[in-house]
């Protein structure tokens, strides 16, 4: 008689998982067989809607509220994933804030708010991931192709995402011997609520025409890259993948 062994279900935490890129990444990972913890900051209804959609498609997920910049809350987020599913294999850190203004007109309170979420939040989430991920795991941070585009008005936001890329590159090397990959995805202009908010149709059309593929990205485009890094891409490590349709 042959003894059959079952592979444990892989588990993913997706921060900012209630909307936009995070929500689509959560849905894609669930479709790929992950149990998913959908982290959200404040909109419980959206998070529960994301979980319900995953369940309706045959997946498994739960929602958990945590401010990504609060180390106690993020520790509790990982605790919940471990209690519910036995461990954590993949962390997709998609939570972020984008507020645009020319550097000379940027309110420093706005700068501090953006940096708290985008920089401190990345550090806190990655710190817990570094301590807790199982062998064979992956950390996937979300940066931005605006670092390369250097568009006016994006100074504070791009600066915060520059820190995200630095954390990603260094953590990849600090995880030596753990069999955990650490990468970042840097979307170009992507049709999310975060990106579209405050932009007129002319601006959106102009940005959509810039890539050789002549369209905005979609959350599904970015989720496909996330799924690649979370699953088969074991030899991609310490990299920034600029998922932007060839705009840069």
PDB file of C-alpha atoms in Angstrom, residues 40-161:
ATOM      1  CA  UNK A  40      -7.719  46.382   5.268  1.00  0.00           C
ATOM      2  CA  UNK A  41      -7.267  49.712   7.049  1.00  0.00           C
ATOM      3  CA  UNK A  42     -10.819  50.924   7.549  1.00  0.00           C
ATOM      4  CA  UNK A  43     -13.372  49.877   4.959  1.00  0.00           C
ATOM      5  CA  UNK A  44     -14.783  46.698   6.445  1.00  0.00           C
ATOM      6  CA  UNK A  45     -17.584  46.429   3.878  1.00  0.00           C
ATOM      7  CA  UNK A  46     -15.127  46.405   0.965  1.00  0.00           C
ATOM      8  CA  UNK A  47     -12.939  43.823   2.695  1.00  0.00           C
ATOM      9  CA  UNK A  48     -15.895  41.551   3.416  1.00  0.00           C
ATOM     10  CA  UNK A  49     -17.018  41.984  -0.196  1.00  0.00           C
ATOM     11  CA  UNK A  50     -13.560  40.841  -1.371  1.00  0.00           C
ATOM     12  CA  UNK A  51     -13.728  37.803   0.921  1.00  0.00           C
ATOM     13  CA  UNK A  52     -17.264  36.974  -0.258  1.00  0.00           C
ATOM     14  CA  UNK A  53     -16.174  37.153  -3.901  1.00  0.00           C
ATOM     15  CA  UNK A  54     -13.302  34.755  -3.198  1.00  0.00           C
ATOM     16  CA  UNK A  55     -15.627  32.358  -1.385  1.00  0.00           C
ATOM     17  CA  UNK A  56     -18.175  32.521  -4.224  1.00  0.00           C
ATOM     18  CA  UNK A  57     -15.412  31.464  -6.625  1.00  0.00           C
ATOM     19  CA  UNK A  58     -14.566  28.462  -4.440  1.00  0.00           C
ATOM     20  CA  UNK A  59     -11.631  29.977  -2.563  1.00  0.00           C
ATOM     21  CA  UNK A  60     -10.894  30.480   1.104  1.00  0.00           C
ATOM     22  CA  UNK A  61     -10.287  33.856   2.703  1.00  0.00           C
ATOM     23  CA  UNK A  62     -10.853  35.981   5.766  1.00  0.00           C
ATOM     24  CA  UNK A  63     -10.606  39.716   6.445  1.00  0.00           C
ATOM     25  CA  UNK A  64      -8.509  41.344   9.156  1.00  0.00           C
ATOM     26  CA  UNK A  65      -8.222  45.011  10.007  1.00  0.00           C
ATOM     27  CA  UNK A  66      -4.753  46.400  10.716  1.00  0.00           C
ATOM     28  CA  UNK A  67      -2.929  49.681  10.201  1.00  0.00           C
ATOM     29  CA  UNK A  68       0.200  48.540   8.355  1.00  0.00           C
ATOM     30  CA  UNK A  69       2.319  51.131  10.153  1.00  0.00           C
ATOM     31  CA  UNK A  70       1.300  49.810  13.590  1.00  0.00           C
ATOM     32  CA  UNK A  71       3.660  47.016  14.597  1.00  0.00           C
ATOM     33  CA  UNK A  72       1.267  45.579  17.195  1.00  0.00           C
ATOM     34  CA  UNK A  73      -1.606  45.437  14.697  1.00  0.00           C
ATOM     35  CA  UNK A  74       0.600  43.855  12.009  1.00  0.00           C
ATOM     36  CA  UNK A  75       1.867  41.257  14.467  1.00  0.00           C
ATOM     37  CA  UNK A  76      -1.775  40.439  15.256  1.00  0.00           C
ATOM     38  CA  UNK A  77      -2.455  40.149  11.498  1.00  0.00           C
ATOM     39  CA  UNK A  78       0.222  37.474  11.173  1.00  0.00           C
ATOM     40  CA  UNK A  79      -1.034  35.786  14.358  1.00  0.00           C
ATOM     41  CA  UNK A  80      -4.504  35.556  12.817  1.00  0.00           C
ATOM     42  CA  UNK A  81      -3.175  34.018   9.619  1.00  0.00           C
ATOM     43  CA  UNK A  82      -1.205  31.447  11.600  1.00  0.00           C
ATOM     44  CA  UNK A  83      -4.152  30.621  13.849  1.00  0.00           C
ATOM     45  CA  UNK A  84      -6.565  30.234  10.938  1.00  0.00           C
ATOM     46  CA  UNK A  85      -4.361  28.480   8.406  1.00  0.00           C
ATOM     47  CA  UNK A  86      -1.238  27.218  10.191  1.00  0.00           C
ATOM     48  CA  UNK A  87       1.389  29.608   8.829  1.00  0.00           C
ATOM     49  CA  UNK A  88       2.225  32.227   6.213  1.00  0.00           C
ATOM     50  CA  UNK A  89       3.978  31.600   2.894  1.00  0.00           C
ATOM     51  CA  UNK A  90       3.468  34.772   0.846  1.00  0.00           C
ATOM     52  CA  UNK A  91       3.061  38.421   1.765  1.00  0.00           C
ATOM     53  CA  UNK A  92       1.826  40.860  -0.859  1.00  0.00           C
ATOM     54  CA  UNK A  93       2.234  44.374   0.487  1.00  0.00           C
ATOM     55  CA  UNK A  94      -0.090  46.488  -1.643  1.00  0.00           C
ATOM     56  CA  UNK A  95      -1.302  48.986   0.973  1.00  0.00           C
ATOM     57  CA  UNK A  96      -0.307  52.522   0.088  1.00  0.00           C
ATOM     58  CA  UNK A  97      -1.275  56.183  -0.025  1.00  0.00           C
ATOM     59  CA  UNK A  98      -0.807  58.490  -3.031  1.00  0.00           C
ATOM     60  CA  UNK A  99      -1.361  62.235  -2.702  1.00  0.00           C
ATOM     61  CA  UNK A 100      -0.010  64.366  -5.537  1.00  0.00           C
ATOM     62  CA  UNK A 101       1.274  67.944  -5.485  1.00  0.00           C
ATOM     63  CA  UNK A 102       4.318  69.867  -6.700  1.00  0.00           C
ATOM     64  CA  UNK A 103       7.137  69.701  -4.167  1.00  0.00           C
ATOM     65  CA  UNK A 104       6.904  73.424  -3.407  1.00  0.00           C
ATOM     66  CA  UNK A 105       3.205  73.061  -2.562  1.00  0.00           C
ATOM     67  CA  UNK A 106       3.277  69.759  -0.656  1.00  0.00           C
ATOM     68  CA  UNK A 107       1.837  70.010   2.836  1.00  0.00           C
ATOM     69  CA  UNK A 108       4.306  68.418   5.255  1.00  0.00           C
ATOM     70  CA  UNK A 109       1.495  66.768   7.204  1.00  0.00           C
ATOM     71  CA  UNK A 110       0.476  65.071   3.953  1.00  0.00           C
ATOM     72  CA  UNK A 111       4.103  64.067   3.383  1.00  0.00           C
ATOM     73  CA  UNK A 112       4.265  62.559   6.869  1.00  0.00           C
ATOM     74  CA  UNK A 113       0.998  60.663   6.354  1.00  0.00           C
ATOM     75  CA  UNK A 114       2.164  59.226   3.050  1.00  0.00           C
ATOM     76  CA  UNK A 115       5.551  58.264   4.411  1.00  0.00           C
ATOM     77  CA  UNK A 116       4.011  56.658   7.494  1.00  0.00           C
ATOM     78  CA  UNK A 117       1.942  54.299   5.367  1.00  0.00           C
ATOM     79  CA  UNK A 118       4.301  53.791   2.438  1.00  0.00           C
ATOM     80  CA  UNK A 119       7.671  53.648   4.205  1.00  0.00           C
ATOM     81  CA  UNK A 120       7.017  52.700   7.826  1.00  0.00           C
ATOM     82  CA  UNK A 121       4.185  50.399   6.715  1.00  0.00           C
ATOM     83  CA  UNK A 122       6.476  48.585   4.295  1.00  0.00           C
ATOM     84  CA  UNK A 123       9.161  48.251   6.950  1.00  0.00           C
ATOM     85  CA  UNK A 124       6.733  46.909   9.576  1.00  0.00           C
ATOM     86  CA  UNK A 125       5.056  44.402   7.232  1.00  0.00           C
ATOM     87  CA  UNK A 126       8.384  43.222   5.828  1.00  0.00           C
ATOM     88  CA  UNK A 127       9.809  42.893   9.319  1.00  0.00           C
ATOM     89  CA  UNK A 128       7.048  40.482  10.331  1.00  0.00           C
ATOM     90  CA  UNK A 129       7.399  38.637   7.023  1.00  0.00           C
ATOM     91  CA  UNK A 130      11.146  38.232   7.606  1.00  0.00           C
ATOM     92  CA  UNK A 131      10.479  36.739  11.025  1.00  0.00           C
ATOM     93  CA  UNK A 132       7.604  34.455  10.118  1.00  0.00           C
ATOM     94  CA  UNK A 133       7.516  33.273   6.513  1.00  0.00           C
ATOM     95  CA  UNK A 134       7.918  29.551   5.945  1.00  0.00           C
ATOM     96  CA  UNK A 135      10.607  28.153   3.664  1.00  0.00           C
ATOM     97  CA  UNK A 136       9.719  28.499   0.006  1.00  0.00           C
ATOM     98  CA  UNK A 137       7.890  31.735   0.692  1.00  0.00           C
ATOM     99  CA  UNK A 138       7.841  35.105  -1.034  1.00  0.00           C
ATOM    100  CA  UNK A 139       7.551  38.775  -0.158  1.00  0.00           C
ATOM    101  CA  UNK A 140       6.113  40.968  -2.911  1.00  0.00           C
ATOM    102  CA  UNK A 141       6.087  44.706  -2.315  1.00  0.00           C
ATOM    103  CA  UNK A 142       4.294  47.178  -4.571  1.00  0.00           C
ATOM    104  CA  UNK A 143       6.362  50.118  -5.807  1.00  0.00           C
ATOM    105  CA  UNK A 144       5.649  52.346  -8.823  1.00  0.00           C
ATOM    106  CA  UNK A 145       7.047  53.032 -12.288  1.00  0.00           C
ATOM    107  CA  UNK A 146       6.636  56.726 -11.472  1.00  0.00           C
ATOM    108  CA  UNK A 147      10.160  56.480 -10.047  1.00  0.00           C
ATOM    109  CA  UNK A 148      11.413  56.090 -13.615  1.00  0.00           C
ATOM    110  CA  UNK A 149       8.853  58.403 -15.257  1.00  0.00           C
ATOM    111  CA  UNK A 150       9.732  61.324 -12.925  1.00  0.00           C
ATOM    112  CA  UNK A 151       6.470  63.159 -13.575  1.00  0.00           C
ATOM    113  CA  UNK A 152       5.916  66.535 -11.886  1.00  0.00           C
ATOM    114  CA  UNK A 153       3.670  66.288  -8.850  1.00  0.00           C
ATOM    115  CA  UNK A 154       4.807  62.785  -7.910  1.00  0.00           C
ATOM    116  CA  UNK A 155       7.868  63.822  -5.855  1.00  0.00           C
ATOM    117  CA  UNK A 156       6.673  62.850  -2.382  1.00  0.00           C
ATOM    118  CA  UNK A 157       4.947  59.671  -3.564  1.00  0.00           C
ATOM    119  CA  UNK A 158       7.890  58.529  -5.695  1.00  0.00           C
ATOM    120  CA  UNK A 159      10.292  59.245  -2.836  1.00  0.00           C
ATOM    121  CA  UNK A 160       8.270  56.980  -0.556  1.00  0.00           C
ATOM    122  CA  UNK A 161       8.294  54.219  -3.156  1.00  0.00           C
TER     123      UNK A 161
END
